[in-house]
Coordinates of C-alpha atoms in Angstrom, one line a residue:
X1 CA 0.0 0.0 0.0
X2 CA 2.8 2.4 0.9
X3 CA 4.5 1.8 -2.4
X4 CA 1.3 2.5 -4.3
X5 CA 0.9 5.8 -2.5
X6 CA 4.5 6.7 -3.1
X7 CA 4.1 6.2 -6.8
X8 CA 1.0 8.3 -6.8
X9 CA 2.8 11.1 -5.0
X10 CA 5.7 11.0 -7.4
X11 CA 3.6 10.8 -10.6
X12 CA 0.4 12.6 -9.9
X13 CA 1.0 15.6 -7.6
X14 CA 0.8 18.9 -9.3
X15 CA 2.2 22.2 -8.1
X16 CA -1.3 23.6 -7.8
X17 CA -2.1 21.4 -4.8
X18 CA -0.5 23.9 -2.4
X19 CA -2.7 26.6 -3.9
X20 CA -5.9 24.7 -3.3
X21 CA -5.4 23.5 0.3
X22 CA -7.3 25.7 2.8
X23 CA -4.9 27.7 4.9
X24 CA -5.0 27.7 8.7
X25 CA -5.7 30.8 10.7
X26 CA -5.2 31.9 14.3
X27 CA -8.3 33.1 16.0
X28 CA -8.0 33.7 19.7
X29 CA -6.7 30.7 21.5
X30 CA -7.3 28.2 18.6
X31 CA -6.4 27.3 15.0
X32 CA -9.2 27.1 12.4
X33 CA -9.5 26.0 8.8
X34 CA -10.4 29.0 6.7
X35 CA -12.7 27.2 4.3
X36 CA -15.2 25.9 6.8
X37 CA -14.3 27.3 10.3
X38 CA -13.6 23.9 11.9
X39 CA -10.9 23.7 14.5
X40 CA -7.4 22.4 13.6
X41 CA -5.5 20.2 16.0
X42 CA -1.8 19.6 15.3
X43 CA -1.0 15.9 14.9
X44 CA 2.6 16.3 13.8
X45 CA 6.1 15.0 13.6
X46 CA 9.5 16.8 13.6
X47 CA 11.0 16.2 10.2
X48 CA 14.7 16.9 9.8
X49 CA 17.5 14.4 9.4
X50 CA 20.8 14.6 11.3
X51 CA 20.0 18.0 12.8
X52 CA 20.2 19.2 16.4
X53 CA 17.5 21.9 16.8
X54 CA 19.5 23.6 19.6
X55 CA 22.9 22.5 18.5
X56 CA 25.8 24.0 16.7
X57 CA 26.2 27.7 16.2
X58 CA 29.1 27.2 13.9
X59 CA 28.7 28.7 10.4
X60 CA 30.4 25.6 9.1
X61 CA 27.6 23.3 10.3
X62 CA 25.7 21.7 7.5
X63 CA 22.2 20.4 7.2
X64 CA 19.9 18.8 4.7
X65 CA 16.8 20.7 3.6
X66 CA 14.0 18.2 3.9
X67 CA 11.5 20.2 1.8
X68 CA 13.9 20.2 -1.1
X69 CA 14.1 16.4 -1.2
X70 CA 11.1 15.4 -3.2
X71 CA 12.2 11.7 -3.3
X72 CA 12.4 11.7 0.5
X73 CA 9.0 13.3 0.8
X74 CA 7.5 10.7 -1.4
X75 CA 9.1 7.9 0.5
X76 CA 8.0 9.2 3.9
X77 CA 4.6 10.8 3.4
X78 CA 2.7 7.5 3.1
X79 CA 4.1 6.4 6.5
X80 CA 3.4 9.8 8.0
X81 CA -0.3 9.4 7.1
X82 CA -0.3 6.0 8.9
X83 CA 0.3 8.0 12.1
X84 CA -2.4 10.6 11.1
X85 CA 0.1 13.4 10.5
X86 CA -1.4 16.7 9.4
X87 CA 1.7 18.9 10.1
X88 CA 5.5 18.6 10.1
X89 CA 8.0 20.8 11.8
X90 CA 11.2 21.6 9.9
X91 CA 14.1 23.3 11.7
X92 CA 16.2 24.7 8.8
X93 CA 15.5 25.1 5.1
X94 CA 17.6 26.5 2.3
X95 CA 15.7 29.4 0.8
X96 CA 17.6 29.2 -2.5
X97 CA 16.3 25.7 -3.2
X98 CA 13.1 24.6 -5.0
X99 CA 10.5 23.3 -2.6
X100 CA 7.5 23.1 -5.0
X101 CA 7.4 19.3 -5.4
X102 CA 7.7 18.4 -1.8
X103 CA 5.3 21.1 -0.7
X104 CA 2.8 19.9 -3.4
X105 CA 3.1 16.3 -2.1
X106 CA 2.5 17.4 1.4
X107 CA -0.5 19.5 0.4
X108 CA -2.0 16.6 -1.5
X109 CA -1.7 14.6 1.7
X110 CA -3.3 17.4 3.7
X111 CA -0.1 18.0 5.6
X112 CA 0.9 21.5 6.8
X113 CA 4.3 22.8 7.7
X114 CA 5.7 25.0 10.4
X115 CA 9.3 26.1 9.8
X116 CA 12.0 27.6 12.0
X117 CA 13.5 30.7 10.5
X118 CA 17.1 30.2 11.6
X119 CA 19.8 27.8 10.6
X120 CA 23.1 26.6 12.2
X121 CA 25.4 29.7 12.6
X122 CA 22.6 32.1 11.7
X123 CA 20.2 32.3 14.6
X124 CA 19.9 34.3 17.8
X125 CA 22.5 33.0 20.2
X126 CA 21.5 32.4 23.9
X127 CA 24.6 33.8 25.5
X128 CA 25.6 36.5 23.0
X129 CA 22.3 37.6 21.4
X130 CA 22.0 40.1 18.6
X131 CA 19.3 41.0 16.1
X132 CA 21.1 42.3 13.0
X133 CA 21.1 42.6 9.3
X134 CA 22.5 39.1 8.7
X135 CA 19.9 37.5 10.8
X136 CA 17.1 39.6 9.4
X137 CA 18.0 38.8 5.9
X138 CA 18.1 35.1 6.7
X139 CA 14.7 35.2 8.4
X140 CA 13.0 37.1 5.6
X141 CA 14.5 34.9 2.9
X142 CA 12.9 31.9 4.5
X143 CA 9.6 33.8 4.6
X144 CA 10.0 34.7 1.0
X145 CA 10.7 31.1 0.0
X146 CA 7.8 29.6 1.8
X147 CA 5.0 32.2 1.9
X148 CA 3.4 31.1 -1.3
X149 CA 2.5 27.7 0.0
X150 CA -0.9 27.7 1.6
X151 CA 0.0 24.6 3.6
X152 CA 2.6 26.7 5.6
X153 CA 1.0 27.5 8.9
X154 CA 3.8 29.8 10.0
X155 CA 7.2 30.2 11.4
X156 CA 9.2 30.0 14.7
X157 CA 11.4 33.0 15.2
X158 CA 13.3 31.2 17.9
X159 CA 13.7 27.8 19.5
X160 CA 14.9 27.3 23.1
X161 CA 16.9 30.6 23.0
X162 CA 16.4 30.9 26.7
X163 CA 17.4 27.6 28.3
X164 CA 18.7 28.8 31.7
X165 CA 18.1 31.6 34.1
X166 CA 21.0 33.7 33.0
X167 CA 19.9 33.8 29.3
X168 CA 16.6 35.7 29.7
X169 CA 18.0 38.8 28.0
X170 CA 18.0 36.9 24.8
X171 CA 14.2 37.0 24.8
X172 CA 14.3 40.6 23.8
X173 CA 16.1 39.9 20.6
X174 CA 13.7 37.1 19.7
X175 CA 10.7 39.3 20.5
X176 CA 12.2 41.9 18.1
X177 CA 12.6 39.2 15.5
X178 CA 8.9 38.3 16.0
X179 CA 8.0 42.0 15.5
X180 CA 10.0 42.3 12.3
X181 CA 9.0 39.0 10.8
X182 CA 5.4 40.0 11.3
X183 CA 6.0 43.4 10.0
X184 CA 7.8 42.1 6.9
X185 CA 4.9 39.7 6.1
X186 CA 2.5 42.6 6.3
X187 CA 4.6 45.0 4.3
X188 CA 5.0 42.5 1.5
X189 CA 1.3 41.8 1.3
X190 CA 1.7 38.1 2.1
X191 CA -1.3 36.3 3.4
X192 CA -2.4 37.4 6.8
X193 CA -2.8 33.8 8.1
X194 CA 1.0 33.3 8.2
X195 CA 1.8 33.3 11.9
X196 CA 5.1 33.8 13.8
X197 CA 5.7 32.1 17.1
X198 CA 8.3 31.0 19.6
X199 CA 9.2 27.5 20.9
X200 CA 10.5 27.1 24.4
X201 CA 12.0 24.3 26.4
X202 CA 10.4 23.4 29.8
X203 CA 12.6 25.8 31.7
X204 CA 12.2 27.4 35.2
X205 CA 11.4 30.8 33.5
X206 CA 8.7 29.3 31.3
X207 CA 5.9 31.3 32.9
X208 CA 7.8 34.6 32.4
X209 CA 8.7 33.6 28.9
X210 CA 5.1 32.9 28.0
X211 CA 3.9 36.2 29.3
X212 CA 6.8 38.1 27.7
X213 CA 6.1 36.8 24.3
X214 CA 2.4 37.3 24.6
X215 CA 2.4 40.7 26.1
X216 CA 1.8 43.7 23.8
X217 CA 3.5 46.9 25.2
X218 CA 3.3 48.8 21.9
X219 CA -0.2 49.1 20.4
X220 CA 1.1 50.6 17.2
X221 CA 3.7 47.8 16.3
X222 CA 2.8 44.3 17.3
X223 CA 5.4 42.3 19.1
X224 CA 3.0 39.6 20.3
X225 CA 3.6 36.0 19.1
X226 CA 0.8 34.4 17.0
X227 CA 1.3 31.0 18.7
X228 CA 3.3 29.4 21.5
X229 CA 5.2 26.1 21.1
X230 CA 6.2 24.0 24.1
X231 CA 9.0 21.4 23.9
X232 CA 7.7 19.2 26.7
X233 CA 9.3 15.8 27.7
X234 CA 7.8 15.5 31.2
X235 CA 5.5 12.5 30.4
X236 CA 7.7 9.5 30.3
X237 CA 6.4 6.0 29.8
X238 CA 3.1 5.4 31.6
X239 CA 3.1 8.7 33.4
X240 CA -0.1 10.6 34.3
X241 CA -1.8 14.0 34.1
X242 CA -0.5 15.0 37.5
X243 CA 3.0 13.5 37.6
X244 CA 3.8 15.0 34.2
X245 CA 2.6 18.4 35.3
X246 CA 0.3 18.5 32.2
X247 CA -2.4 19.7 34.5
X248 CA -0.3 22.7 35.7
X249 CA 0.3 23.7 32.1
X250 CA -3.4 23.5 31.3
X251 CA -4.2 25.7 34.3
X252 CA -1.5 28.3 33.4
X253 CA -2.5 28.5 29.7
X254 CA -6.2 28.5 30.2
X255 CA -6.3 32.3 29.8
X256 CA -3.5 32.6 27.2
X257 CA -4.5 34.9 24.3
X258 CA -2.9 32.8 21.4
X259 CA -2.8 29.1 20.6
X260 CA -0.5 26.9 22.5
X261 CA 0.7 23.4 21.5
X262 CA 3.5 20.9 22.1
X263 CA 6.1 21.9 19.6
X264 CA 8.0 18.7 20.6
X265 CA 7.0 15.8 22.8
X266 CA 7.9 12.1 23.3
X267 CA 10.1 11.3 26.3
X268 CA 12.5 8.4 25.9
X269 CA 13.7 8.2 29.5
X270 CA 13.0 5.1 31.6
X271 CA 11.0 3.3 28.9
X272 CA 10.6 -0.4 29.2
X273 CA 12.3 -2.0 26.2
X274 CA 14.3 1.2 25.5
X275 CA 13.9 4.4 23.5
X276 CA 12.2 2.8 20.5
X277 CA 9.4 1.5 22.7
X278 CA 7.7 4.7 23.7
X279 CA 4.0 3.9 24.6
X280 CA 2.8 7.4 23.9
X281 CA 0.1 7.2 26.6
X282 CA 0.1 11.0 26.8
X283 CA -1.7 11.1 23.4
X284 CA -5.0 10.2 25.0
X285 CA -4.7 13.2 27.4
X286 CA -3.3 15.7 24.9
X287 CA -6.2 15.1 22.5
X288 CA -8.6 14.6 25.3
X289 CA -9.2 16.9 28.3
X290 CA -6.5 19.3 27.3
X291 CA -8.0 20.4 24.0
X292 CA -9.9 23.4 25.4
X293 CA -6.4 24.9 26.0
X294 CA -3.9 23.1 23.9
X295 CA -4.1 22.5 20.1
X296 CA -2.3 19.2 19.9
X297 CA 1.4 18.6 19.4
X298 CA 4.4 17.5 17.3
X299 CA 6.2 14.3 18.1
X300 CA 10.0 14.4 18.2
X301 CA 11.1 13.0 15.8
X302 CA 10.8 11.2 12.4
X303 CA 14.3 10.1 11.6
X304 CA 16.4 7.9 13.9
X305 CA 19.6 9.6 14.8
X306 CA 22.3 9.5 17.5
X307 CA 19.8 10.8 20.1
X308 CA 17.5 7.8 19.7
X309 CA 14.3 9.8 19.3
X310 CA 13.5 8.5 15.8
X311 CA 10.2 6.8 14.9
X312 CA 11.7 5.2 11.8
X313 CA 15.0 4.1 10.3
X314 CA 16.0 4.4 6.7
X315 CA 17.1 1.2 4.9
X316 CA 18.1 0.1 1.4
X317 CA 20.5 3.1 1.0
X318 CA 17.7 5.4 2.3
X319 CA 15.2 4.2 -0.2
X320 CA 12.9 2.5 2.3
X321 CA 11.3 3.2 5.7
X322 CA 11.5 0.8 8.6
X323 CA 9.3 1.8 11.5
X324 CA 10.2 1.2 15.1
X325 CA 7.8 -0.2 17.7
X326 CA 6.9 3.3 19.0
X327 CA 5.7 4.2 15.5
X328 CA 3.1 1.5 16.0
X329 CA 2.3 2.7 19.5
X330 CA 1.8 6.2 18.3
X331 CA -0.4 5.0 15.5
X332 CA -2.6 3.0 17.8
X333 CA -2.9 5.9 20.3
X334 CA -3.8 8.5 17.6
X335 CA -6.3 6.1 16.0
X336 CA -8.5 6.3 19.2
X337 CA -8.6 10.0 19.8
X338 CA -11.5 12.3 18.9
X339 CA -10.7 15.8 20.1
X340 CA -13.7 17.9 21.3
X341 CA -13.6 20.8 18.9
X342 CA -15.1 24.3 18.6
X343 CA -16.5 25.9 15.5
X344 CA -15.1 29.3 14.7
X345 CA -18.6 30.7 14.3
X346 CA -19.5 29.6 17.8
X347 CA -16.3 31.0 19.4
X348 CA -15.6 34.5 20.7
X349 CA -12.0 35.1 21.9
X350 CA -12.1 36.4 25.5
X351 CA -8.5 36.2 26.7
X352 CA -6.4 39.4 26.6
X353 CA -2.7 39.9 26.5
X354 CA -0.9 39.4 29.8
X355 CA 1.2 42.0 31.6
X356 CA 4.8 41.9 30.6
X357 CA 7.1 40.4 33.3
X358 CA 9.0 42.9 35.5
X359 CA 12.8 42.7 35.4
X360 CA 14.4 41.3 38.6
X361 CA 16.4 38.4 39.8
X362 CA 14.7 35.9 37.6
X363 CA 14.0 38.0 34.5
X364 CA 16.3 40.4 32.7
X365 CA 14.6 41.6 29.5
X366 CA 12.3 44.6 29.3
X367 CA 9.6 44.3 26.7
X368 CA 9.9 47.9 25.5
X369 CA 11.9 49.3 24.0
X370 CA 13.2 46.3 22.0
X371 CA 16.2 46.1 19.7
X372 CA 15.7 48.3 16.7
X373 CA 14.7 46.8 13.4
X374 CA 17.8 45.9 11.3
X375 CA 18.0 48.2 8.3
X376 CA 20.6 47.3 5.7
X377 CA 20.2 50.7 4.0
X378 CA 20.9 52.6 7.2
X379 CA 24.0 50.5 7.8
X380 CA 25.2 51.1 4.2
X381 CA 24.5 54.8 4.5
X382 CA 26.4 55.0 7.8
X383 CA 29.4 53.2 6.4
X384 CA 29.6 55.5 3.3
X385 CA 29.3 58.6 5.5
X386 CA 32.3 57.8 7.6
X387 CA 35.8 59.3 7.2
X388 CA 37.4 56.2 8.7
X389 CA 36.1 52.8 7.6
X390 CA 37.1 49.2 8.1
X391 CA 38.5 47.6 5.0
X392 CA 39.4 44.2 6.4
X393 CA 36.9 41.4 6.3
X394 CA 38.9 39.3 8.8
X395 CA 36.2 39.1 11.5
X396 CA 38.6 37.2 13.8
X397 CA 40.7 40.4 14.1
X398 CA 37.7 42.6 15.1
X399 CA 37.4 41.7 18.8
X400 CA 40.6 43.2 20.0
X401 CA 39.9 46.4 18.1
X402 CA 36.4 46.7 19.6
X403 CA 37.8 46.2 23.0
X404 CA 40.5 48.8 22.5
X405 CA 38.3 51.5 21.1
X406 CA 35.5 51.0 23.6
X407 CA 37.9 50.9 26.5
X408 CA 39.5 54.2 25.3
X409 CA 36.1 55.9 25.5
X410 CA 32.8 54.0 25.9
X411 CA 30.9 56.7 24.1
X412 CA 32.6 55.7 20.9
X413 CA 30.6 52.5 21.1
X414 CA 27.2 53.9 22.1
X415 CA 26.0 53.5 18.6
X416 CA 25.8 49.7 18.9
X417 CA 25.1 49.2 22.5
X418 CA 22.5 46.6 23.2
X419 CA 21.3 46.2 26.8
X420 CA 18.1 44.2 27.1
X421 CA 17.7 45.0 30.8
X422 CA 17.6 48.8 30.4
X423 CA 16.3 48.9 26.9
X424 CA 19.2 50.9 25.7
X425 CA 20.1 50.2 22.1
X426 CA 22.3 52.1 19.8
X427 CA 21.0 53.2 16.4
X428 CA 23.5 50.9 14.7
X429 CA 23.0 47.8 17.0
X430 CA 21.2 46.1 14.1
X431 CA 24.2 46.5 11.8
X432 CA 26.7 43.7 11.2
X433 CA 30.0 43.6 13.1
X434 CA 32.1 45.1 10.3
X435 CA 29.9 48.2 10.0
X436 CA 29.7 48.5 13.8
X437 CA 33.4 48.5 14.1
X438 CA 33.6 51.1 11.3
X439 CA 31.4 53.4 13.3
X440 CA 33.5 52.9 16.4
X441 CA 36.7 53.5 14.5
X442 CA 35.4 56.6 13.0
X443 CA 34.3 58.0 16.4
X444 CA 37.8 57.2 17.6
X445 CA 39.3 58.9 14.6
X446 CA 37.3 62.1 15.1
X447 CA 38.0 62.0 18.9
X448 CA 41.7 61.9 18.2
X449 CA 41.8 65.0 15.9
X450 CA 41.6 62.9 12.7
X451 CA 45.2 61.9 13.0
X452 CA 46.2 59.6 10.2
X453 CA 47.5 57.1 12.8
X454 CA 44.1 57.0 14.5
X455 CA 42.6 55.3 11.5
X456 CA 44.8 52.3 11.0
X457 CA 44.5 49.6 13.6
X458 CA 47.2 47.4 12.1
X459 CA 45.9 47.9 8.6
X460 CA 42.3 47.0 9.4
X461 CA 41.0 50.6 8.8
X462 CA 41.4 53.1 6.1
X463 CA 40.5 56.8 5.5
X464 CA 37.9 57.5 2.8
X465 CA 36.0 60.3 1.3
X466 CA 32.7 60.4 3.2
X467 CA 29.6 60.5 1.1
X468 CA 25.9 60.9 2.0
X469 CA 23.3 60.3 -0.6
X470 CA 20.1 62.3 -0.5
X471 CA 18.2 59.1 0.4
X472 CA 20.4 58.6 3.4
X473 CA 19.9 62.0 5.0
X474 CA 16.8 61.3 7.0
X475 CA 18.0 57.9 8.2
X476 CA 21.4 59.3 9.5
X477 CA 19.7 62.3 11.0
X478 CA 17.4 60.1 13.0
X479 CA 20.3 58.2 14.5
X480 CA 22.3 61.3 15.1
X481 CA 26.0 62.1 15.5
X482 CA 26.2 60.1 18.7
X483 CA 24.6 57.0 17.1
X484 CA 22.0 56.7 19.9
X485 CA 18.8 57.6 18.0
X486 CA 16.5 55.2 16.1
X487 CA 15.8 55.2 12.4
X488 CA 12.6 54.1 10.9
X489 CA 12.0 50.4 10.4
X490 CA 12.5 49.0 6.9
X491 CA 9.4 48.0 5.1
X492 CA 11.1 46.2 2.2
X493 CA 14.4 44.6 1.6
X494 CA 17.4 46.9 2.4
X495 CA 18.9 48.6 -0.6
X496 CA 22.3 50.1 -1.2
X497 CA 22.7 53.5 0.3
X498 CA 24.2 54.9 -2.8
X499 CA 21.6 53.4 -5.2
X500 CA 19.5 56.6 -5.4
X501 CA 20.0 60.3 -4.8
X502 CA 23.0 62.6 -5.1
X503 CA 25.8 62.3 -2.7
X504 CA 27.5 65.1 -0.8
X505 CA 31.1 64.7 0.2
X506 CA 33.4 65.7 3.0
X507 CA 37.2 65.8 2.8
X508 CA 39.4 62.7 3.5
X509 CA 41.1 60.3 1.2
X510 CA 40.7 56.9 -0.5
X511 CA 37.6 55.2 -1.9
X512 CA 34.6 54.1 0.1
X513 CA 35.2 50.7 1.7
X514 CA 33.2 47.6 1.2
X515 CA 30.1 47.3 3.4
X516 CA 29.7 43.5 3.1
X517 CA 29.5 41.9 6.4
X518 CA 31.4 38.8 7.5
X519 CA 30.2 36.0 9.8
X520 CA 29.5 36.4 13.5
X521 CA 32.0 36.6 16.3
X522 CA 31.6 37.1 20.0
X523 CA 32.8 40.5 21.2
X524 CA 30.9 40.9 24.4
X525 CA 28.0 40.3 26.6
X526 CA 24.7 42.1 27.1
X527 CA 25.9 45.6 26.1
X528 CA 29.0 45.4 23.9
X529 CA 31.6 43.7 26.0
X530 CA 33.5 43.9 29.2
X531 CA 36.7 45.4 27.9
X532 CA 39.8 43.6 29.1
X533 CA 42.6 45.8 30.2
X534 CA 45.0 43.4 28.6
X535 CA 43.5 44.3 25.3
X536 CA 44.8 47.9 25.7
X537 CA 48.4 46.6 25.9
X538 CA 48.0 44.2 23.0
X539 CA 46.6 47.0 20.8
X540 CA 49.2 49.7 21.6
X541 CA 51.2 48.6 18.6
X542 CA 48.2 49.5 16.4
X543 CA 48.4 53.2 17.2
X544 CA 51.2 55.8 17.4
X545 CA 49.5 59.1 18.2

């Protein structure tokens, strides 16, 4: 039977199927089909091979885009339907690849997709969070790539970015990403049913996290998530409603203003027979007395890997699927559930946004102001307007220069400060490291009477003829000469600062440096670093004033 369905998927699916499937909308605390108003409960599986969702931050990490593998989709979808799958979660996709065939196969099988916006090396880091042009461009490229498919339910702007008590400041940067992803979807005229949410681990700050992402401090610019994903592994084996704390979660989320669901579930600890024998007894409860509050869940995960969570193994050189015993258990459990649903026409949302959590010993991030929206045009305008710019693209050499300049005078670095606890953000905090360093170097150069030796830094910097295009004037004016103001949010993709308008110039020498940004590096903590005194000594050779 599976082979017959696979053949049908490979031979009979047309690209139009993802245009015909009814999209899913968020309305109050629930998801609904837009064609008939019936409630949508997630019966999903995490679908990404050889990938750790909260793993490597290295830019060298690789992954396989599951939505670009039409053969793999055709192989797996018939088995997914055996466990009643109606949604998959993918953790990283390549926006440059073609996803039409796989998305059409999924739509033909009535399967929806929720996609994370990051990728290894390009996501908001828990211990050194930023929200900058590189991240923004990655996120909107994923949105651009997937928005046309009506079987895309939405996106996660972050996954487990706050995993310990000392990482709560990172939430501000993810909330800013939620704001800008939603703003981008709206500015591009993409369908309004595309949602943006956050997925959290079951951490001690989970209540503050839930309130933080659902609160709405700015009525003119929405920062509220559209849905909340919980990665929950507290029901192990034959647990129960009380022992697993499922009841506590239902009580807490009973007045939550947006849909909540299990973005990952399926504990493998203490299972009789081992990890591949999960009984999935939580299914009866999740789709039973929890459905007034929770909208189902997504089992972790489809492919067997080194972590032993897989439901299936691939055999015959990845041509065939071999289910494990817990695949059968999950199928049996899901076959018996019949969630009590609510029709959209009979439902009136009553829950309002919660108050934002106060900063204190357990919570570090203020909800307003948030990091400014990254604006590539602003960053390019700034770099062109400088008299001292950074010419080197060797990001590994930047950290010492950052430390040296900021230790010399912290005001030189105010333009890219980012303090989530006080809500103090420099106007250029959304620029990439190369442009931020250029700003600091220029401030240092001006502060040292524009001495030629004050714009060198062992050859990393160069003087240039500063230029400001007419299209840049208002942006740079908003940020100001100290770099502490805030420019308007971009509504479309950033463009080159010099693409339009007539430039005005100030005296210096050399051509404008490149404004392309290299990869990330860590140069500090919450603000912009704790500047080591040893860096001053190591950098003295860079400058002879």
